mmCIF file of C-alpha atoms in Angstrom:
data_model
loop_
_atom_site.group_PDB
_atom_site.id
_atom_site.type_symbol
_atom_site.label_atom_id
_atom_site.label_comp_id
_atom_site.label_asym_id
_atom_site.label_seq_id
_atom_site.Cartn_x
_atom_site.Cartn_y
_atom_site.Cartn_z
ATOM 1 C CA MET B 13 -0.307 -0.322 0.062
ATOM 2 C CA ASN B 14 1.260 2.744 -1.111
ATOM 3 C CA HIS B 15 -0.004 5.697 1.179
ATOM 4 C CA MET B 16 1.181 9.653 0.946
ATOM 5 C CA ASN B 17 1.071 11.307 4.512
ATOM 6 C CA ALA B 18 0.870 15.069 5.335
ATOM 7 C CA HIS B 19 2.975 14.127 8.645
ATOM 8 C CA THR B 20 6.499 12.437 9.339
ATOM 9 C CA LEU B 21 6.558 9.526 12.171
ATOM 10 C CA ASP B 22 9.962 11.807 13.909
ATOM 11 C CA GLN B 23 9.536 12.998 17.485
ATOM 12 C CA ALA B 24 8.250 16.174 17.195
ATOM 13 C CA TRP B 25 5.429 14.416 15.348
ATOM 14 C CA LEU B 26 4.959 11.949 18.327
ATOM 15 C CA THR B 27 5.617 14.254 21.030
ATOM 16 C CA SER B 28 2.916 16.770 19.680
ATOM 17 C CA TRP B 29 0.543 13.527 19.354
ATOM 18 C CA ARG B 30 1.599 12.851 22.765
ATOM 19 C CA ASN B 31 1.286 16.057 24.053
ATOM 20 C CA ASP B 32 -2.336 16.704 22.212
ATOM 21 C CA ILE B 33 -3.781 13.224 23.827
ATOM 22 C CA ASN B 34 -2.521 14.044 27.750
ATOM 23 C CA ARG B 35 -4.244 17.969 27.994
ATOM 24 C CA ALA B 36 -7.423 16.255 26.289
ATOM 25 C CA LEU B 37 -7.152 13.344 29.159
ATOM 26 C CA THR B 38 -7.108 16.319 31.464
ATOM 27 C CA SER B 39 -10.550 16.977 31.263
ATOM 28 C CA LEU B 40 -11.732 14.104 31.042
ATOM 29 C CA LEU B 41 -9.923 12.658 34.661
ATOM 30 C CA THR B 42 -10.913 15.760 36.192
ATOM 31 C CA THR B 43 -15.242 15.043 35.689
ATOM 32 C CA PHE B 44 -14.394 10.704 35.142
ATOM 33 C CA GLU B 45 -15.556 9.012 38.203
ATOM 34 C CA ALA B 46 -18.291 11.948 38.982
ATOM 35 C CA THR B 47 -19.537 11.707 35.022
ATOM 36 C CA TYR B 48 -18.989 7.014 34.671
ATOM 37 C CA GLY B 49 -19.717 6.039 38.752
ATOM 38 C CA TYR B 50 -16.284 4.588 39.178
ATOM 39 C CA PRO B 51 -12.530 6.099 39.740
ATOM 40 C CA PRO B 52 -10.179 5.682 35.976
ATOM 41 C CA GLY B 53 -8.428 3.118 36.064
ATOM 42 C CA GLU B 54 -4.350 4.820 34.576
ATOM 43 C CA ASN B 55 -4.895 6.968 31.423
ATOM 44 C CA ARG B 56 -1.898 8.459 29.499
ATOM 45 C CA ILE B 57 0.906 8.504 27.769
ATOM 46 C CA ALA B 58 4.300 7.636 28.491
ATOM 47 C CA PRO B 59 7.323 8.711 27.468
ATOM 48 C CA ALA B 60 10.457 7.049 26.541
ATOM 49 C CA GLY B 61 13.039 6.888 28.814
ATOM 50 C CA ASP B 62 16.800 7.738 29.212
ATOM 51 C CA ARG B 63 17.815 4.091 28.764
ATOM 52 C CA PRO B 64 17.328 2.067 25.984
ATOM 53 C CA SER B 65 15.022 -1.448 26.026
ATOM 54 C CA ALA B 66 16.633 -4.470 26.532
ATOM 55 C CA ARG B 67 16.885 -7.034 23.253
ATOM 56 C CA GLU B 68 16.831 -10.210 22.850
ATOM 57 C CA SER B 69 20.048 -10.936 20.297
ATOM 58 C CA ASN B 70 19.373 -12.341 16.890
ATOM 59 C CA SER B 71 15.855 -14.195 18.844
ATOM 60 C CA HIS B 72 13.361 -12.261 15.939
ATOM 61 C CA PRO B 73 13.406 -10.628 12.821
ATOM 62 C CA ASP B 74 14.117 -6.658 14.019
ATOM 63 C CA PRO B 75 10.895 -4.913 13.872
ATOM 64 C CA PRO B 76 9.431 -3.199 11.431
ATOM 65 C CA ALA B 77 11.510 0.910 10.971
ATOM 66 C CA THR B 78 8.532 3.320 12.255
ATOM 67 C CA LEU B 79 8.127 1.378 15.320
ATOM 68 C CA THR B 80 11.473 1.478 16.385
ATOM 69 C CA VAL B 81 11.169 5.280 15.557
ATOM 70 C CA PHE B 82 7.579 5.675 17.249
ATOM 71 C CA TYR B 83 9.397 3.287 20.853
ATOM 72 C CA ARG B 84 12.233 5.788 21.128
ATOM 73 C CA THR B 85 9.897 8.737 22.033
ATOM 74 C CA ILE B 86 6.695 6.827 23.588
ATOM 75 C CA HIS B 87 7.246 3.996 25.548
ATOM 76 C CA GLU B 88 3.592 3.189 26.342
ATOM 77 C CA VAL B 89 -0.046 3.773 25.439
ATOM 78 C CA LEU B 90 -2.760 3.433 28.309
ATOM 79 C CA LEU B 91 -6.374 4.276 27.929
ATOM 80 C CA PRO B 92 -7.886 2.076 29.344
ATOM 81 C CA ASP B 93 -11.563 4.239 30.211
ATOM 82 C CA ILE B 94 -11.375 5.502 25.953
ATOM 83 C CA GLY B 95 -13.942 3.363 24.832
ATOM 84 C CA ASN B 96 -12.858 -0.163 25.225
ATOM 85 C CA GLY B 97 -10.010 1.049 25.531
ATOM 86 C CA TYR B 98 -6.840 1.426 24.004
ATOM 87 C CA PHE B 99 -3.253 0.090 24.550
ATOM 88 C CA VAL B 100 0.314 0.314 22.340
ATOM 89 C CA HIS B 101 2.649 -1.982 24.632
ATOM 90 C CA PRO B 102 6.135 -1.112 25.672
ATOM 91 C CA LEU B 103 8.129 -2.610 23.530
ATOM 92 C CA ASP B 104 10.321 -5.636 25.644
ATOM 93 C CA HIS B 105 6.751 -6.637 25.722
ATOM 94 C CA VAL B 106 6.145 -6.789 21.959
ATOM 95 C CA LEU B 107 10.011 -8.220 22.034
ATOM 96 C CA ASN B 108 8.925 -10.514 24.543
ATOM 97 C CA GLU B 109 5.474 -11.971 22.648
ATOM 98 C CA LEU B 110 7.404 -11.837 19.557
ATOM 99 C CA THR B 111 10.034 -14.000 20.624
ATOM 100 C CA LYS B 112 7.636 -16.641 22.958
ATOM 101 C CA GLN B 113 5.082 -16.365 19.884
ATOM 102 C CA GLY B 114 6.103 -15.289 16.500
ATOM 103 C CA PRO B 115 5.123 -13.021 14.155
ATOM 104 C CA VAL B 116 1.916 -13.292 13.426
ATOM 105 C CA CYS B 117 -0.005 -14.388 9.745
ATOM 106 C CA LEU B 118 -1.710 -11.306 8.012
ATOM 107 C CA PRO B 119 -2.576 -11.049 4.554
ATOM 108 C CA GLU B 120 -0.937 -12.317 1.294
ATOM 109 C CA SER B 121 1.457 -14.851 3.892
ATOM 110 C CA THR B 122 3.066 -11.781 5.026
ATOM 111 C CA GLN B 123 3.678 -11.845 8.936
ATOM 112 C CA GLY B 124 3.206 -8.664 11.272
ATOM 113 C CA VAL B 125 4.038 -7.766 15.092
ATOM 114 C CA VAL B 126 1.562 -7.869 17.521
ATOM 115 C CA PHE B 127 2.423 -3.923 19.561
ATOM 116 C CA GLY B 128 -1.133 -3.389 20.575
ATOM 117 C CA SER B 129 -4.896 -3.626 21.471
ATOM 118 C CA ASP B 130 -7.969 -3.076 22.436
ATOM 119 C CA GLY B 131 -9.858 -3.478 25.826
ATOM 120 C CA GLY B 132 -11.877 -6.423 24.354
ATOM 121 C CA GLY B 133 -9.002 -8.330 22.925
ATOM 122 C CA ILE B 134 -8.454 -7.439 19.776
ATOM 123 C CA LEU B 135 -5.001 -7.101 18.318
ATOM 124 C CA TYR B 136 -3.157 -4.590 15.690
ATOM 125 C CA ALA B 137 -0.214 -5.307 14.008
ATOM 126 C CA ILE B 138 2.243 -4.068 11.884
ATOM 127 C CA SER B 139 3.459 -5.632 9.402
ATOM 128 C CA GLN B 140 7.605 -5.229 7.897
ATOM 129 C CA GLY B 141 5.800 -2.885 5.167
ATOM 130 C CA GLY B 142 4.220 -0.593 7.892
ATOM 131 C CA THR B 143 0.767 -1.261 7.321
ATOM 132 C CA ILE B 144 -1.552 -1.203 10.511
ATOM 133 C CA TYR B 145 -3.633 -4.541 10.852
ATOM 134 C CA ARG B 146 -6.627 -4.932 12.989
ATOM 135 C CA SER B 147 -7.539 -8.902 14.163
ATOM 136 C CA ARG B 148 -10.841 -10.005 13.861
ATOM 137 C CA VAL B 149 -11.210 -11.567 16.961
ATOM 138 C CA ALA B 150 -10.067 -12.023 19.962
ATOM 139 C CA SER B 151 -6.923 -14.473 19.285
ATOM 140 C CA ARG B 152 -3.446 -14.082 17.198
ATOM 141 C CA ASP B 153 -4.313 -17.303 15.250
ATOM 142 C CA PHE B 154 -7.173 -15.636 13.406
ATOM 143 C CA ASP B 155 -7.723 -12.951 10.103
ATOM 144 C CA PHE B 156 -6.126 -10.065 10.145
ATOM 145 C CA ALA B 157 -7.510 -7.286 7.702
ATOM 146 C CA PRO B 158 -6.153 -4.001 7.284
ATOM 147 C CA LEU B 159 -6.880 -1.113 8.981
ATOM 148 C CA THR B 160 -4.614 1.968 8.111
ATOM 149 C CA PRO B 161 -1.966 2.164 5.419
ATOM 150 C CA ASP B 162 0.996 3.119 8.173
ATOM 151 C CA LEU B 163 1.640 3.674 11.592
ATOM 152 C CA THR B 164 1.417 8.052 12.063
ATOM 153 C CA ASP B 165 -2.475 7.728 10.121
ATOM 154 C CA PHE B 166 -3.531 4.448 12.969
ATOM 155 C CA LEU B 167 -2.201 7.210 15.840
ATOM 156 C CA ASP B 168 -4.229 9.882 14.233
ATOM 157 C CA GLN B 169 -6.944 8.130 14.134
ATOM 158 C CA LEU B 170 -6.520 6.680 18.435
ATOM 159 C CA ARG B 171 -5.791 11.186 18.830
ATOM 160 C CA HIS B 172 -9.464 11.066 17.098
ATOM 161 C CA ALA B 173 -11.501 8.095 18.855
ATOM 162 C CA THR B 174 -9.778 9.796 21.821
ATOM 163 C CA ILE B 175 -11.051 13.508 21.508
ATOM 164 C CA ARG B 176 -13.896 12.229 20.288
ATOM 165 C CA PHE B 177 -15.288 9.997 23.286
ATOM 166 C CA ILE B 178 -13.906 12.784 25.976
ATOM 167 C CA ALA B 179 -16.076 15.664 23.890
ATOM 168 C CA ASN B 180 -19.662 12.386 23.567
ATOM 169 C CA GLY B 181 -18.588 9.144 25.035
ATOM 170 C CA GLN B 182 -18.689 8.203 21.390
ATOM 171 C CA PRO B 183 -15.087 6.093 20.740
ATOM 172 C CA GLY B 184 -15.413 5.610 16.879
ATOM 173 C CA TRP B 185 -14.521 2.571 15.397
ATOM 174 C CA LEU B 186 -10.193 1.244 15.192
#
């Protein structure tokens, strides 16, 4: 899939993306318990730390380049109270799962790396070419369908889903 995106996935864009969502979360978390009747979970986008993530050498293929760029700026995404919940797992978790379970099979005999999930167990995977796929059911073993042409588009959709949910309680579909 060839896709022209107006945004380049780099540290500046990712920092702006993280700040936009964290700012929006502030208003949600202030009134969350009064609105929903229970306290919120930990909702945040954690920046990457100063130390590099541990890697197990040569035990699995390298993650796609755009995912590597993402993890240089963002450690993880925790949005358990946005709709059903959205999560982008920390790199160590992604690499551990890749080592233990291997890549997932994507359409056209492509392999992918699972990097995120929603609160219902739906998985998000990225191909080496950068296309994002969504599992049809809560399993690594079933069909994945293309979701977005690249990680930037996926993250934009996640930002819009978060802001929409905060504004009107409707998370959309991602």
